[in-house]
Amino acid sequence: MEVELSVWFLVILGIVSGAAAGFFGIGGGVIIVPVLLLCGVDMESAIGISIMQMIFSSSVGSMINIYHKKLDVRDGVFVGLGGLMGAAFSGIIVASLSSFALLLAFLLLSLMSFYKYVFDVKTNANPTPPITDPTKQKAVMILAGLVTGIFAVSLGVGGGLILAPILAYYLGFNSKKVVPISLFFIIFASISGSISLGSPGLIDFHSGLIVGLSSSVGVGFGIYLISKVTLSNHRYALIGIYAFSILLTLWKVFENLGLV
């Protein structure tokens, strides 16, 4: 990371991204990556810091879910193991692709998320899932985690957009079951991704640690805020977050193209 960022800036970024993760149930990367890009940080370092942050926010969020008995740990472990394996390739992917290609992929994923929430596209559980055999279900969970770990973690995001439809269609998991599993999956995937990206020196561990620890504080605040807003306002706020992320990312795309 060529740009020197102040500790206080990283702390505030961590708290805000953690609050977003707790409040919206999304990875903090949707905020961290575009904000760091705007500050002049390169794409690879922004992804690395985002992945480190997810270790902390997902761990705190999962502990809260376990306490409230919202997480099926047995299923979560199989999805997590897939994420552990898939995210191990993230270092190779990030090192192989250009910064601009990673930027475009991040923008595409943000646009897909924005479309989903603007048009309220729901991921409904399949009432007649094609896979009911317990052994095959475990295999699907591992495979879903692997695929999500490869693509999502390589962009510094959680991956619920990829994971949820797979588990809903093939296994009939509803959103109440998928969301906690997705958060639990991130623990495994982000640890694996941090090791994978750290090996070739693509992570600023000092900055990542500051943002990650700060996000732990923000997650609790975000979860507290959920009970204070209506469902419609929650959705509008989520749309606003993705719009903010898309605008910042578009600015960097135009900057790379020499249009601004």
Coordinates of N, CA and C in Angstrom, one line a residue, residues 68-222:
H68 N -27.8 -16.5 20.2 CA -29.3 -16.4 20.0 C -29.8 -17.6 19.3
K69 N -29.0 -18.6 19.1 CA -29.4 -19.9 18.5 C -30.0 -19.7 17.1
K70 N -29.3 -18.8 16.3 CA -29.8 -18.6 14.9 C -28.9 -19.3 13.9
L71 N -27.8 -19.8 14.4 CA -26.8 -20.5 13.5 C -26.8 -22.0 13.6
D72 N -27.0 -22.7 12.5 CA -26.8 -24.2 12.5 C -25.3 -24.4 12.2
V73 N -24.6 -24.6 13.3 CA -23.1 -24.8 13.2 C -22.7 -26.0 12.4
R74 N -23.5 -27.1 12.5 CA -23.2 -28.3 11.7 C -23.1 -28.1 10.2
D75 N -24.1 -27.4 9.7 CA -24.2 -27.0 8.3 C -23.1 -26.0 8.0
G76 N -23.0 -25.0 8.9 CA -22.0 -23.9 8.7 C -20.6 -24.4 8.5
V77 N -20.2 -25.5 9.2 CA -18.9 -26.0 9.2 C -18.6 -26.5 7.8
F78 N -19.5 -27.2 7.2 CA -19.3 -27.8 5.8 C -19.2 -26.7 4.8
V79 N -20.0 -25.6 4.9 CA -19.9 -24.5 4.0 C -18.6 -23.8 4.2
G80 N -18.2 -23.7 5.5 CA -16.9 -23.0 5.9 C -15.7 -23.8 5.3
L81 N -15.8 -25.1 5.4 CA -14.6 -25.9 4.9 C -14.4 -25.6 3.4
G82 N -15.6 -25.5 2.7 CA -15.5 -25.2 1.2 C -14.9 -23.9 1.0
G83 N -15.3 -22.9 1.9 CA -14.7 -21.5 1.8 C -13.2 -21.5 2.1
L84 N -12.8 -22.3 3.0 CA -11.4 -22.4 3.4 C -10.6 -22.9 2.2
M85 N -11.1 -23.8 1.5 CA -10.4 -24.3 0.3 C -10.4 -23.3 -0.9
G86 N -11.6 -22.8 -1.1 CA -11.8 -21.9 -2.2 C -11.0 -20.6 -2.1
A87 N -11.0 -20.0 -0.9 CA -10.3 -18.8 -0.7 C -8.8 -18.9 -0.7
A88 N -8.3 -20.2 -0.6 CA -6.9 -20.4 -0.7 C -6.3 -20.0 -2.1
F89 N -7.2 -19.9 -3.1 CA -6.8 -19.6 -4.4 C -6.8 -18.0 -4.6
S90 N -7.4 -17.3 -3.7 CA -7.5 -15.9 -3.8 C -6.2 -15.1 -4.1
G91 N -5.2 -15.6 -3.4 CA -3.9 -14.9 -3.6 C -3.4 -15.1 -5.1
I92 N -3.6 -16.2 -5.6 CA -3.2 -16.5 -7.0 C -4.0 -15.6 -8.0
I93 N -5.4 -15.6 -7.7 CA -6.3 -14.8 -8.6 C -5.9 -13.3 -8.6
V94 N -5.8 -12.8 -7.4 CA -5.5 -11.4 -7.2 C -4.2 -11.0 -7.8
A95 N -3.2 -11.9 -7.7 CA -1.8 -11.6 -8.2 C -1.8 -11.7 -9.7
S96 N -2.7 -12.6 -10.3 CA -2.7 -12.9 -11.7 C -3.5 -11.8 -12.5
L97 N -4.6 -11.3 -11.9 CA -5.4 -10.3 -12.7 C -4.9 -8.9 -12.5
S98 N -5.1 -8.0 -13.4 CA -4.7 -6.6 -13.3 C -5.6 -5.9 -12.3
S99 N -5.2 -4.8 -11.8 CA -6.0 -4.0 -10.8 C -7.3 -3.6 -11.5
F100 N -7.2 -3.2 -12.8 CA -8.4 -2.7 -13.5 C -9.4 -3.9 -13.6
A101 N -9.0 -5.1 -13.9 CA -9.9 -6.2 -14.0 C -10.6 -6.5 -12.7
L102 N -9.8 -6.4 -11.6 CA -10.4 -6.6 -10.3 C -11.4 -5.6 -10.0
L103 N -11.1 -4.3 -10.4 CA -12.0 -3.2 -10.2 C -13.3 -3.4 -10.9
L104 N -13.2 -3.8 -12.2 CA -14.4 -4.1 -12.9 C -15.3 -5.2 -12.3
A105 N -14.6 -6.3 -11.9 CA -15.3 -7.4 -11.3 C -16.0 -7.0 -10.0
F106 N -15.3 -6.1 -9.2 CA -15.9 -5.6 -8.0 C -17.2 -4.7 -8.3
L107 N -17.0 -3.9 -9.3 CA -18.2 -3.1 -9.8 C -19.3 -3.9 -10.2
L108 N -19.1 -5.0 -11.0 CA -20.1 -5.9 -11.4 C -20.9 -6.5 -10.3
L109 N -20.1 -7.0 -9.3 CA -20.8 -7.6 -8.1 C -21.6 -6.6 -7.3
S110 N -21.1 -5.4 -7.2 CA -21.9 -4.3 -6.5 C -23.2 -4.0 -7.3
L111 N -23.1 -4.0 -8.6 CA -24.3 -3.7 -9.4 C -25.3 -4.8 -9.3
M112 N -24.9 -6.0 -9.2 CA -25.8 -7.2 -9.0 C -26.5 -7.1 -7.7
S113 N -25.8 -6.7 -6.7 CA -26.3 -6.5 -5.3 C -27.3 -5.4 -5.3
F114 N -27.0 -4.3 -6.0 CA -27.8 -3.1 -6.1 C -29.2 -3.4 -6.7
Y115 N -29.1 -4.2 -7.9 CA -30.3 -4.6 -8.6 C -31.2 -5.5 -7.7
K116 N -30.5 -6.4 -7.0 CA -31.3 -7.3 -6.1 C -32.1 -6.5 -5.1
Y117 N -31.5 -5.5 -4.4 CA -32.2 -4.8 -3.4 C -33.2 -3.7 -3.9
V118 N -32.8 -3.1 -5.0 CA -33.7 -2.1 -5.6 C -35.0 -2.7 -6.0
F119 N -34.9 -3.8 -6.7 CA -36.1 -4.5 -7.2 C -36.6 -5.6 -6.3
D120 N -36.1 -5.6 -5.1 CA -36.5 -6.5 -4.0 C -36.6 -8.0 -4.5
V121 N -35.5 -8.4 -5.2 CA -35.4 -9.7 -5.7 C -35.1 -10.7 -4.5
K122 N -36.1 -11.5 -4.2 CA -35.9 -12.4 -3.0 C -35.3 -13.7 -3.4
T123 N -34.5 -14.3 -2.5 CA -33.9 -15.6 -2.7 C -34.8 -16.6 -1.9
N124 N -35.8 -17.1 -2.5 CA -36.8 -18.0 -1.8 C -36.3 -19.4 -1.7
A125 N -36.6 -20.1 -0.6 CA -36.2 -21.5 -0.5 C -37.1 -22.3 -1.4
N126 N -36.4 -23.3 -2.0 CA -37.1 -24.2 -3.0 C -37.9 -25.2 -2.1
P127 N -39.2 -25.2 -2.3 CA -40.1 -26.2 -1.5 C -39.8 -27.6 -1.9
T128 N -39.3 -27.8 -3.1 CA -38.9 -29.2 -3.5 C -37.5 -29.3 -3.9
P129 N -36.5 -29.2 -3.0 CA -35.1 -29.1 -3.4 C -34.7 -30.5 -4.0
P130 N -33.9 -30.4 -5.1 CA -33.5 -31.6 -5.8 C -32.5 -32.5 -5.0
I131 N -31.9 -32.0 -4.0 CA -31.0 -32.8 -3.2 C -31.4 -33.0 -1.8
T132 N -31.8 -34.2 -1.4 CA -32.3 -34.4 0.0 C -31.4 -35.4 0.7
D133 N -30.6 -36.2 0.0 CA -29.7 -37.1 0.7 C -28.7 -36.4 1.5
P134 N -28.5 -36.7 2.8 CA -27.7 -36.0 3.7 C -26.2 -35.9 3.3
T135 N -25.7 -37.0 2.7 CA -24.3 -37.0 2.3 C -24.1 -36.1 1.1
K136 N -25.1 -36.1 0.1 CA -25.0 -35.3 -1.0 C -25.2 -33.8 -0.6
Q137 N -26.0 -33.5 0.4 CA -26.2 -32.2 0.9 C -24.9 -31.6 1.4
K138 N -24.2 -32.4 2.1 CA -22.9 -32.0 2.7 C -21.9 -31.6 1.5
A139 N -22.0 -32.5 0.5 CA -21.1 -32.2 -0.7 C -21.4 -30.9 -1.3
V140 N -22.7 -30.6 -1.5 CA -23.2 -29.4 -2.1 C -22.8 -28.2 -1.3
M141 N -22.9 -28.3 0.1 CA -22.5 -27.2 1.0 C -21.0 -26.9 0.8
I142 N -20.2 -28.0 0.8 CA -18.7 -27.8 0.6 C -18.4 -27.1 -0.8
L143 N -19.1 -27.6 -1.8 CA -18.9 -27.1 -3.2 C -19.3 -25.6 -3.3
A144 N -20.5 -25.3 -2.6 CA -21.0 -23.9 -2.6 C -20.0 -23.0 -1.9
G145 N -19.5 -23.5 -0.8 CA -18.5 -22.7 -0.1 C -17.2 -22.5 -0.9
L146 N -16.8 -23.5 -1.6 CA -15.6 -23.5 -2.4 C -15.7 -22.4 -3.5
V147 N -16.8 -22.5 -4.3 CA -17.0 -21.6 -5.4 C -17.1 -20.2 -4.9
T148 N -17.9 -20.0 -3.8 CA -18.0 -18.6 -3.3 C -16.7 -18.1 -2.8
G149 N -15.9 -19.0 -2.1 CA -14.6 -18.5 -1.6 C -13.7 -18.1 -2.7
I150 N -13.7 -18.8 -3.8 CA -12.8 -18.4 -4.9 C -13.1 -17.1 -5.5
F151 N -14.4 -16.8 -5.8 CA -14.8 -15.6 -6.4 C -15.0 -14.4 -5.5
A152 N -15.7 -14.6 -4.4 CA -16.1 -13.5 -3.5 C -14.9 -12.9 -2.8
V153 N -14.1 -13.8 -2.1 CA -13.0 -13.4 -1.3 C -11.9 -12.7 -2.1
S154 N -11.8 -13.2 -3.4 CA -10.8 -12.5 -4.3 C -11.1 -11.1 -4.6
L155 N -12.4 -10.7 -4.3 CA -12.8 -9.3 -4.5 C -12.9 -8.5 -3.1
G156 N -12.7 -9.2 -2.0 CA -12.8 -8.6 -0.7 C -14.2 -8.4 -0.2
V157 N -15.1 -9.3 -0.7 CA -16.5 -9.2 -0.2 C -16.9 -10.5 0.4
G158 N -18.1 -10.5 1.1 CA -18.5 -11.7 1.8 C -19.0 -12.9 0.9
G159 N -19.8 -12.6 -0.1 CA -20.2 -13.6 -1.0 C -21.6 -14.2 -0.8
G160 N -22.4 -13.5 0.1 CA -23.8 -14.0 0.3 C -24.6 -14.0 -1.0
L161 N -24.3 -13.1 -1.9 CA -25.0 -13.0 -3.2 C -24.8 -14.3 -4.0
I162 N -23.7 -14.9 -3.9 CA -23.4 -16.2 -4.6 C -23.9 -17.4 -3.8
L163 N -23.6 -17.4 -2.5 CA -23.9 -18.5 -1.7 C -25.4 -18.8 -1.5
A164 N -26.2 -17.7 -1.2 CA -27.6 -17.8 -0.9 C -28.4 -18.6 -1.9
P165 N -28.3 -18.2 -3.2 CA -29.2 -18.9 -4.2 C -28.8 -20.4 -4.3
I166 N -27.6 -20.8 -4.2 CA -27.2 -22.2 -4.3 C -27.8 -23.0 -3.2
L167 N -27.7 -22.5 -1.9 CA -28.2 -23.2 -0.8 C -29.8 -23.2 -0.8
A168 N -30.4 -22.1 -1.3 CA -31.8 -22.0 -1.3 C -32.4 -23.0 -2.4
Y169 N -31.8 -23.1 -3.6 CA -32.4 -23.9 -4.6 C -32.1 -25.4 -4.4
Y170 N -30.8 -25.7 -4.2 CA -30.5 -27.2 -4.1 C -30.8 -27.8 -2.8
L171 N -30.8 -27.0 -1.7 CA -31.0 -27.6 -0.4 C -32.3 -27.2 0.3
G172 N -33.0 -26.1 -0.3 CA -34.2 -25.6 0.3 C -34.0 -24.8 1.5
F173 N -32.8 -24.2 1.7 CA -32.6 -23.4 2.9 C -33.2 -22.1 2.8
N174 N -33.9 -21.6 3.8 CA -34.6 -20.3 3.8 C -33.6 -19.2 4.2
S175 N -33.9 -18.0 4.1 CA -33.0 -16.9 4.3 C -32.6 -16.8 5.8
K176 N -33.5 -17.2 6.7 CA -33.1 -17.2 8.1 C -32.0 -18.2 8.5
K177 N -31.9 -19.2 7.7 CA -30.9 -20.2 7.9 C -29.6 -19.8 7.1
V178 N -29.8 -19.2 5.9 CA -28.7 -18.9 5.0 C -27.8 -17.8 5.5
V179 N -28.5 -16.7 6.0 CA -27.7 -15.5 6.4 C -26.7 -15.8 7.5
P180 N -27.1 -16.5 8.6 CA -26.1 -16.8 9.6 C -25.0 -17.8 9.1
I181 N -25.4 -18.7 8.2 CA -24.4 -19.6 7.6 C -23.4 -18.9 6.8
S182 N -23.9 -17.9 6.0 CA -23.0 -17.1 5.2 C -22.0 -16.3 6.0
L183 N -22.5 -15.8 7.1 CA -21.6 -15.0 8.0 C -20.5 -15.9 8.6
F184 N -21.0 -17.1 9.0 CA -20.0 -18.1 9.6 C -19.0 -18.6 8.5
F185 N -19.5 -18.7 7.3 CA -18.6 -19.1 6.2 C -17.4 -18.1 6.0
I186 N -17.8 -16.8 6.2 CA -16.8 -15.8 6.0 C -15.6 -15.9 7.0
I187 N -15.8 -16.5 8.2 CA -14.7 -16.7 9.1 C -13.6 -17.6 8.5
F188 N -14.1 -18.7 8.0 CA -13.1 -19.6 7.3 C -12.5 -19.1 6.1
A189 N -13.4 -18.5 5.2 CA -12.9 -18.0 3.9 C -11.9 -16.8 4.1
S190 N -12.2 -15.9 5.1 CA -11.4 -14.7 5.2 C -10.0 -15.1 5.9
I191 N -10.0 -16.1 6.7 CA -8.7 -16.5 7.3 C -7.9 -17.1 6.2
S192 N -8.5 -18.0 5.4 CA -7.8 -18.6 4.3 C -7.3 -17.6 3.3
G193 N -8.2 -16.6 3.0 CA -7.8 -15.6 2.0 C -6.7 -14.7 2.5
S194 N -6.7 -14.4 3.8 CA -5.6 -13.6 4.4 C -4.3 -14.3 4.3
I195 N -4.3 -15.6 4.5 CA -3.0 -16.3 4.4 C -2.6 -16.3 2.9
S196 N -3.5 -16.6 2.0 CA -3.2 -16.7 0.6 C -2.7 -15.4 0.1
L197 N -3.4 -14.3 0.5 CA -2.9 -12.9 0.0 C -1.7 -12.5 0.7
G198 N -1.5 -12.9 1.9 CA -0.4 -12.5 2.7 C 0.9 -13.1 2.2
S199 N 0.9 -14.3 1.7 CA 2.1 -15.0 1.3 C 2.9 -14.2 0.2
P200 N 2.2 -13.7 -0.8 CA 2.9 -12.9 -1.9 C 3.0 -11.4 -1.5
G201 N 2.7 -11.1 -0.2 CA 2.8 -9.7 0.2 C 1.7 -8.7 -0.3
L202 N 0.5 -9.2 -0.4 CA -0.6 -8.4 -0.9 C -1.4 -7.8 0.2
I203 N -1.0 -8.0 1.5 CA -1.8 -7.5 2.6 C -0.9 -6.6 3.4
D204 N -1.5 -5.4 3.8 CA -0.9 -4.5 4.8 C -1.4 -5.0 6.1
F205 N -0.7 -5.9 6.8 CA -1.3 -6.5 8.0 C -1.5 -5.5 9.1
H206 N -0.7 -4.4 9.2 CA -0.8 -3.4 10.2 C -2.2 -2.7 10.1
S207 N -2.4 -2.2 8.9 CA -3.7 -1.5 8.6 C -4.9 -2.4 8.7
G208 N -4.7 -3.6 8.2 CA -5.8 -4.6 8.3 C -6.2 -4.9 9.7
L209 N -5.2 -5.0 10.6 CA -5.5 -5.3 12.0 C -6.2 -4.2 12.7
I210 N -5.8 -3.0 12.4 CA -6.5 -1.8 13.0 C -8.0 -1.7 12.5
V211 N -8.2 -1.9 11.2 CA -9.6 -1.9 10.7 C -10.4 -3.0 11.2
G212 N -9.7 -4.2 11.3 CA -10.4 -5.4 11.8 C -10.9 -5.3 13.2
L213 N -10.0 -4.8 14.1 CA -10.3 -4.7 15.5 C -11.4 -3.6 15.7
S214 N -11.3 -2.6 15.0 CA -12.3 -1.5 15.1 C -13.7 -1.9 14.6
S215 N -13.7 -2.8 13.6 CA -14.9 -3.3 13.0 C -15.7 -4.2 14.1
S216 N -14.9 -4.8 15.0 CA -15.5 -5.6 16.0 C -16.5 -4.8 16.9
V217 N -16.0 -3.5 17.1 CA -16.8 -2.6 17.9 C -18.1 -2.2 17.1
G218 N -17.9 -1.9 15.8 CA -19.0 -1.5 15.0 C -20.1 -2.5 14.8
V219 N -19.7 -3.8 14.7 CA -20.7 -4.9 14.5 C -21.8 -4.9 15.6
G220 N -21.3 -4.8 16.8 CA -22.3 -4.8 17.9 C -23.3 -3.6 17.8
F221 N -22.7 -2.4 17.4 CA -23.5 -1.2 17.2 C -24.5 -1.4 16.1
G222 N -24.1 -2.0 15.0 CA -24.9 -2.2 13.8 C -26.1 -3.2 14.2

